[in-house]
Short mmCIF file of C-alpha atoms and ligand atoms in Angstrom, two decimals:
data_model
loop_
_atom_site.label_atom_id
_atom_site.label_comp_id
_atom_site.label_asym_id
_atom_site.label_seq_id
_atom_site.Cartn_x
_atom_site.Cartn_y
_atom_site.Cartn_z
CA MET A 30 76.47 -30.20 62.84
CA THR A 31 78.51 -27.75 64.88
CA GLU A 32 77.02 -24.86 66.85
CA PRO A 33 77.93 -21.40 65.45
CA ALA A 34 80.59 -19.80 67.60
CA TYR A 35 78.82 -16.86 69.37
CA PRO A 36 81.20 -14.58 71.23
CA ARG A 37 80.79 -15.07 74.98
CA LEU A 38 80.15 -11.84 76.91
CA GLY A 39 81.69 -11.28 80.30
CA PRO A 40 79.71 -9.73 83.22
CA ASP A 41 81.04 -6.23 82.52
CA GLU A 42 80.08 -6.40 78.88
CA LEU A 43 76.63 -7.75 79.76
CA GLU A 44 76.09 -4.92 82.22
CA ASP A 45 77.25 -2.41 79.66
CA GLN A 46 74.90 -3.82 77.07
CA ALA A 47 71.97 -3.75 79.51
CA ARG A 48 72.72 -0.12 80.37
CA ARG A 49 72.86 0.86 76.71
CA PHE A 50 69.57 -0.94 76.08
CA ALA A 51 67.96 0.91 79.01
CA GLN A 52 69.28 4.27 77.75
CA ASP A 53 67.90 3.55 74.26
CA ALA A 54 64.52 2.60 75.74
CA VAL A 55 64.35 5.83 77.80
CA ALA A 56 65.32 7.92 74.76
CA ALA A 57 62.67 6.18 72.63
CA TYR A 58 60.04 6.74 75.35
CA LYS A 59 60.91 10.45 75.56
CA ARG A 60 60.74 10.80 71.78
CA GLU A 61 57.33 9.12 71.69
CA LYS A 62 56.05 11.25 74.54
CA ALA A 63 57.17 14.46 72.80
CA ARG A 64 55.57 13.24 69.59
CA ALA A 65 52.30 12.44 71.37
CA ARG A 66 52.30 15.95 72.86
CA GLU A 67 52.91 17.48 69.43
CA LEU A 68 50.09 15.40 67.96
CA GLU A 69 47.76 16.44 70.76
CA GLU A 70 48.58 20.11 70.14
CA ALA A 71 48.07 19.67 66.40
CA LEU A 72 44.72 18.00 67.05
CA ASP A 73 43.66 20.87 69.32
CA THR A 74 44.60 23.40 66.64
CA LEU A 75 42.75 21.38 64.02
CA GLN A 76 39.63 21.10 66.17
CA THR A 77 39.63 24.86 66.79
CA ALA A 78 40.03 25.42 63.05
CA TYR A 79 37.11 23.04 62.33
CA LEU A 80 34.89 24.80 64.83
CA GLU A 81 35.74 28.22 63.42
CA THR A 82 35.19 27.07 59.83
CA ILE A 83 31.86 25.55 60.71
CA ARG A 84 30.85 28.61 62.69
CA SER A 85 31.58 30.79 59.66
CA LEU A 86 29.55 28.51 57.39
CA ALA A 87 26.69 28.43 59.87
CA PHE A 88 26.75 32.21 60.28
CA VAL A 89 26.41 32.65 56.52
CA VAL A 90 23.12 30.77 56.75
CA GLU A 91 22.15 32.64 59.90
CA ALA A 92 22.68 35.97 58.12
CA LYS A 93 20.27 34.83 55.41
CA ASP A 94 17.65 33.82 57.96
CA ALA A 95 16.69 37.12 59.53
CA TYR A 96 15.31 36.27 62.96
CA THR A 97 17.99 34.00 64.43
CA GLY A 98 20.55 36.42 65.94
CA GLN A 99 22.87 34.49 68.27
CA HIS A 100 20.51 31.53 68.21
CA LEU A 101 23.07 29.13 66.71
CA GLU A 102 25.76 29.75 69.30
CA ARG A 103 23.28 29.48 72.18
CA CYS A 104 21.95 26.20 70.76
CA ARG A 105 25.52 24.91 70.59
CA VAL A 106 26.28 25.86 74.19
CA TYR A 107 22.97 24.50 75.55
CA GLY A 108 23.25 21.36 73.41
CA VAL A 109 26.80 20.54 74.55
CA ALA A 110 25.83 21.08 78.22
CA LEU A 111 22.78 18.83 77.83
CA MET A 112 24.84 16.11 76.10
CA ARG A 113 27.26 16.25 79.07
CA ALA A 114 24.37 16.04 81.55
CA LEU A 115 23.10 12.96 79.71
CA GLY A 116 26.62 11.45 79.77
CA ILE A 117 26.76 11.10 75.96
CA HIS A 118 29.01 14.01 75.03
CA ASP A 119 32.05 11.84 74.30
CA ASP A 120 30.02 9.45 72.15
CA TYR A 121 29.11 12.22 69.70
CA PRO A 122 32.14 14.54 69.51
CA ASP A 123 30.88 16.22 66.32
CA ALA A 124 27.38 16.94 67.63
CA GLN A 125 28.22 20.58 68.31
CA TYR A 126 28.92 21.03 64.60
CA GLY A 127 25.49 19.61 63.83
CA PHE A 128 23.89 22.05 66.30
CA LEU A 129 25.58 24.92 64.46
CA LEU A 130 24.80 23.59 60.98
CA HIS A 131 21.24 22.36 61.57
CA ASP A 132 19.69 24.89 59.17
CA SER A 133 22.56 24.99 56.64
CA GLY A 134 20.21 23.52 54.00
CA LYS A 135 18.32 26.81 54.03
CA VAL A 136 20.91 28.05 51.51
CA GLY A 137 18.80 26.03 49.07
CA VAL A 138 15.53 27.75 50.02
CA PRO A 139 14.70 30.97 48.10
CA GLU A 140 14.82 34.14 50.19
CA ARG A 141 11.29 35.11 49.16
CA ILE A 142 10.13 32.01 51.12
CA LEU A 143 12.60 32.29 54.02
CA GLY A 144 11.79 35.95 54.62
CA LYS A 145 8.09 35.92 53.75
CA PRO A 146 6.29 38.01 56.34
CA GLY A 147 2.94 36.20 56.11
CA PRO A 148 2.11 32.50 56.39
CA LEU A 149 3.58 30.16 53.78
CA THR A 150 1.39 28.46 51.17
CA ALA A 151 1.33 24.65 51.00
CA ALA A 152 3.71 24.76 48.01
CA GLU A 153 6.10 27.08 49.88
CA TRP A 154 6.06 24.76 52.88
CA ARG A 155 7.03 21.88 50.61
CA VAL A 156 10.10 23.88 49.53
CA MET A 157 10.89 24.94 53.11
CA ARG A 158 10.71 21.31 54.27
CA THR A 159 13.51 20.29 51.90
CA HIS A 160 16.11 22.10 54.03
CA PRO A 161 17.01 19.20 56.37
CA LEU A 162 17.82 16.94 53.42
CA ILE A 163 19.69 19.64 51.49
CA GLY A 164 21.75 20.31 54.64
CA TYR A 165 22.34 16.59 55.18
CA GLN A 166 23.69 16.24 51.63
CA MET A 167 26.05 19.15 52.26
CA VAL A 168 27.33 17.96 55.61
CA ALA A 169 27.24 14.15 55.74
CA SER A 170 29.79 13.59 52.99
CA ILE A 171 32.48 15.09 55.26
CA PRO A 172 33.83 12.10 57.23
CA PHE A 173 34.23 13.81 60.61
CA LEU A 174 30.70 15.23 60.41
CA LYS A 175 28.78 11.95 60.29
CA ASN A 176 26.78 12.53 63.49
CA ALA A 177 26.45 16.20 62.66
CA GLY A 178 24.82 15.18 59.37
CA GLU A 179 22.30 13.03 61.27
CA ILE A 180 21.38 16.03 63.43
CA VAL A 181 20.93 18.22 60.35
CA ARG A 182 18.73 15.59 58.67
CA SER A 183 16.59 14.88 61.75
CA HIS A 184 16.29 18.25 63.47
CA HIS A 185 12.59 18.61 62.54
CA GLU A 186 11.59 15.05 63.45
CA MET A 187 9.26 14.80 66.45
CA PHE A 188 9.22 12.15 69.17
CA ASP A 189 5.69 10.99 68.27
CA GLY A 190 6.52 10.60 64.56
CA SER A 191 4.69 13.72 63.36
CA GLY A 192 7.82 15.57 62.18
CA TYR A 193 9.69 15.63 58.86
CA PRO A 194 11.41 14.68 56.55
CA ALA A 195 11.05 10.96 57.42
CA GLY A 196 8.42 10.90 60.20
CA LEU A 197 10.85 9.02 62.46
CA LYS A 198 9.65 8.34 65.99
CA ARG A 199 11.15 7.79 69.43
CA GLU A 200 14.58 6.05 69.35
CA GLU A 201 14.56 6.04 65.54
CA ILE A 202 15.50 9.72 65.83
CA PRO A 203 19.26 10.00 66.54
CA LEU A 204 19.73 10.98 70.19
CA PRO A 205 21.72 14.20 69.47
CA ALA A 206 18.85 15.33 67.22
CA ARG A 207 16.40 14.73 70.11
CA VAL A 208 18.73 16.84 72.28
CA PHE A 209 18.81 19.55 69.66
CA SER A 210 14.99 19.76 69.37
CA VAL A 211 14.74 20.58 73.07
CA VAL A 212 17.44 23.26 73.18
CA ASP A 213 16.26 24.80 69.90
CA ALA A 214 12.68 25.14 71.17
CA PHE A 215 13.91 26.46 74.52
CA ASP A 216 15.99 29.15 72.87
CA ALA A 217 13.17 30.10 70.48
CA MET A 218 10.76 30.49 73.41
CA THR A 219 13.13 32.51 75.61
CA THR A 220 14.13 34.99 72.87
CA ASP A 221 12.14 38.01 71.67
CA ARG A 222 10.41 37.47 68.34
CA PRO A 223 8.83 40.13 66.12
CA TYR A 224 5.39 38.78 67.07
CA ARG A 225 5.91 38.21 70.83
CA ALA A 226 8.23 38.98 73.72
CA ALA A 227 10.51 36.30 75.19
CA LEU A 228 8.75 33.91 77.56
CA PRO A 229 10.02 33.73 81.15
CA LEU A 230 12.30 30.77 81.75
CA GLU A 231 9.86 28.87 84.01
CA HIS A 232 7.15 29.27 81.40
CA ALA A 233 9.46 27.85 78.68
CA ALA A 234 10.45 24.93 80.92
CA ALA A 235 6.75 24.21 81.60
CA GLU A 236 6.05 24.23 77.84
CA LEU A 237 8.87 21.73 77.23
CA THR A 238 7.48 19.47 79.94
CA LYS A 239 3.99 19.73 78.45
CA MET A 240 5.33 18.59 75.08
CA ALA A 241 7.50 15.76 76.49
CA GLY A 242 6.37 12.55 74.84
CA THR A 243 4.79 14.28 71.83
CA GLN A 244 7.30 16.70 70.35
CA PHE A 245 10.23 15.88 72.64
CA ASP A 246 11.95 12.89 74.21
CA PRO A 247 10.77 12.92 77.86
CA ASP A 248 14.16 11.74 79.18
CA VAL A 249 15.91 14.59 77.39
CA VAL A 250 13.41 17.14 78.71
CA ALA A 251 13.81 15.75 82.24
CA ALA A 252 17.59 16.26 82.02
CA PHE A 253 17.26 19.74 80.55
CA VAL A 254 14.72 21.37 82.88
CA PRO A 255 17.01 21.44 85.97
CA LEU A 256 19.88 22.59 83.74
CA CYS A 257 18.26 25.47 81.91
CA GLU A 258 18.33 27.93 84.83
CA GLN A 259 22.13 27.75 85.07
CA LEU A 260 22.59 27.78 81.32
CA ARG A 261 20.69 30.88 80.45
CA ILE A 262 22.70 33.12 78.13
CA GLU A 263 21.29 36.60 77.72
CA PRO A 264 20.06 36.94 74.14
CA THR A 265 21.87 39.62 72.17
CA GLY A 266 19.72 39.42 69.09
FE1 LIG B 27 15.31 23.85 60.44
#
């Protein structure tokens, strides 16, 4: 069998070919880099659009629930800062959406219950306590909101297992939901309510510490207490 007759390249031709190959590689690299930058910009735009969409949805619920004011946005800001302090922010990129949407299931609770001035009856409480699961069903089917859905479902669970809807305890409760419980309670305590004035910050921090281990994850409280002084956003409503 004879070898196929490949043309033999001289040194000049080889050098020429190598140069062309290098030029092609540089051009391909530049194209890929430009494409990566475009993708990054598109992702940024998309993330901003997601956040705005979710904010709008959350504000619809907030408008229905009279007392909350800027509560949602403060919870988001405090929650994100606390996730960073705990070093878990990058593990749960959609947690901030869950902070905003935690009460979205309240769209399924009649206004006569949500806005009832007096205490709720046992039957009304049963209806009110459906809101984490209603919210979970709304949110969790959206693929990029998986962790957010877990926060919505578990935002009324308590560390000692006495919460609802599932009575989860300790690490059974998703960590971002344990983070949310702390910032939610902190904001509720440091904001004026129709029935009491806002508590001073130190008082609120002391309350959180008192409830560490029962209502709240003690590690999360320990990370939040030194943070809360710097985080304070003046309530606007
Ligand atoms: Fe709730």
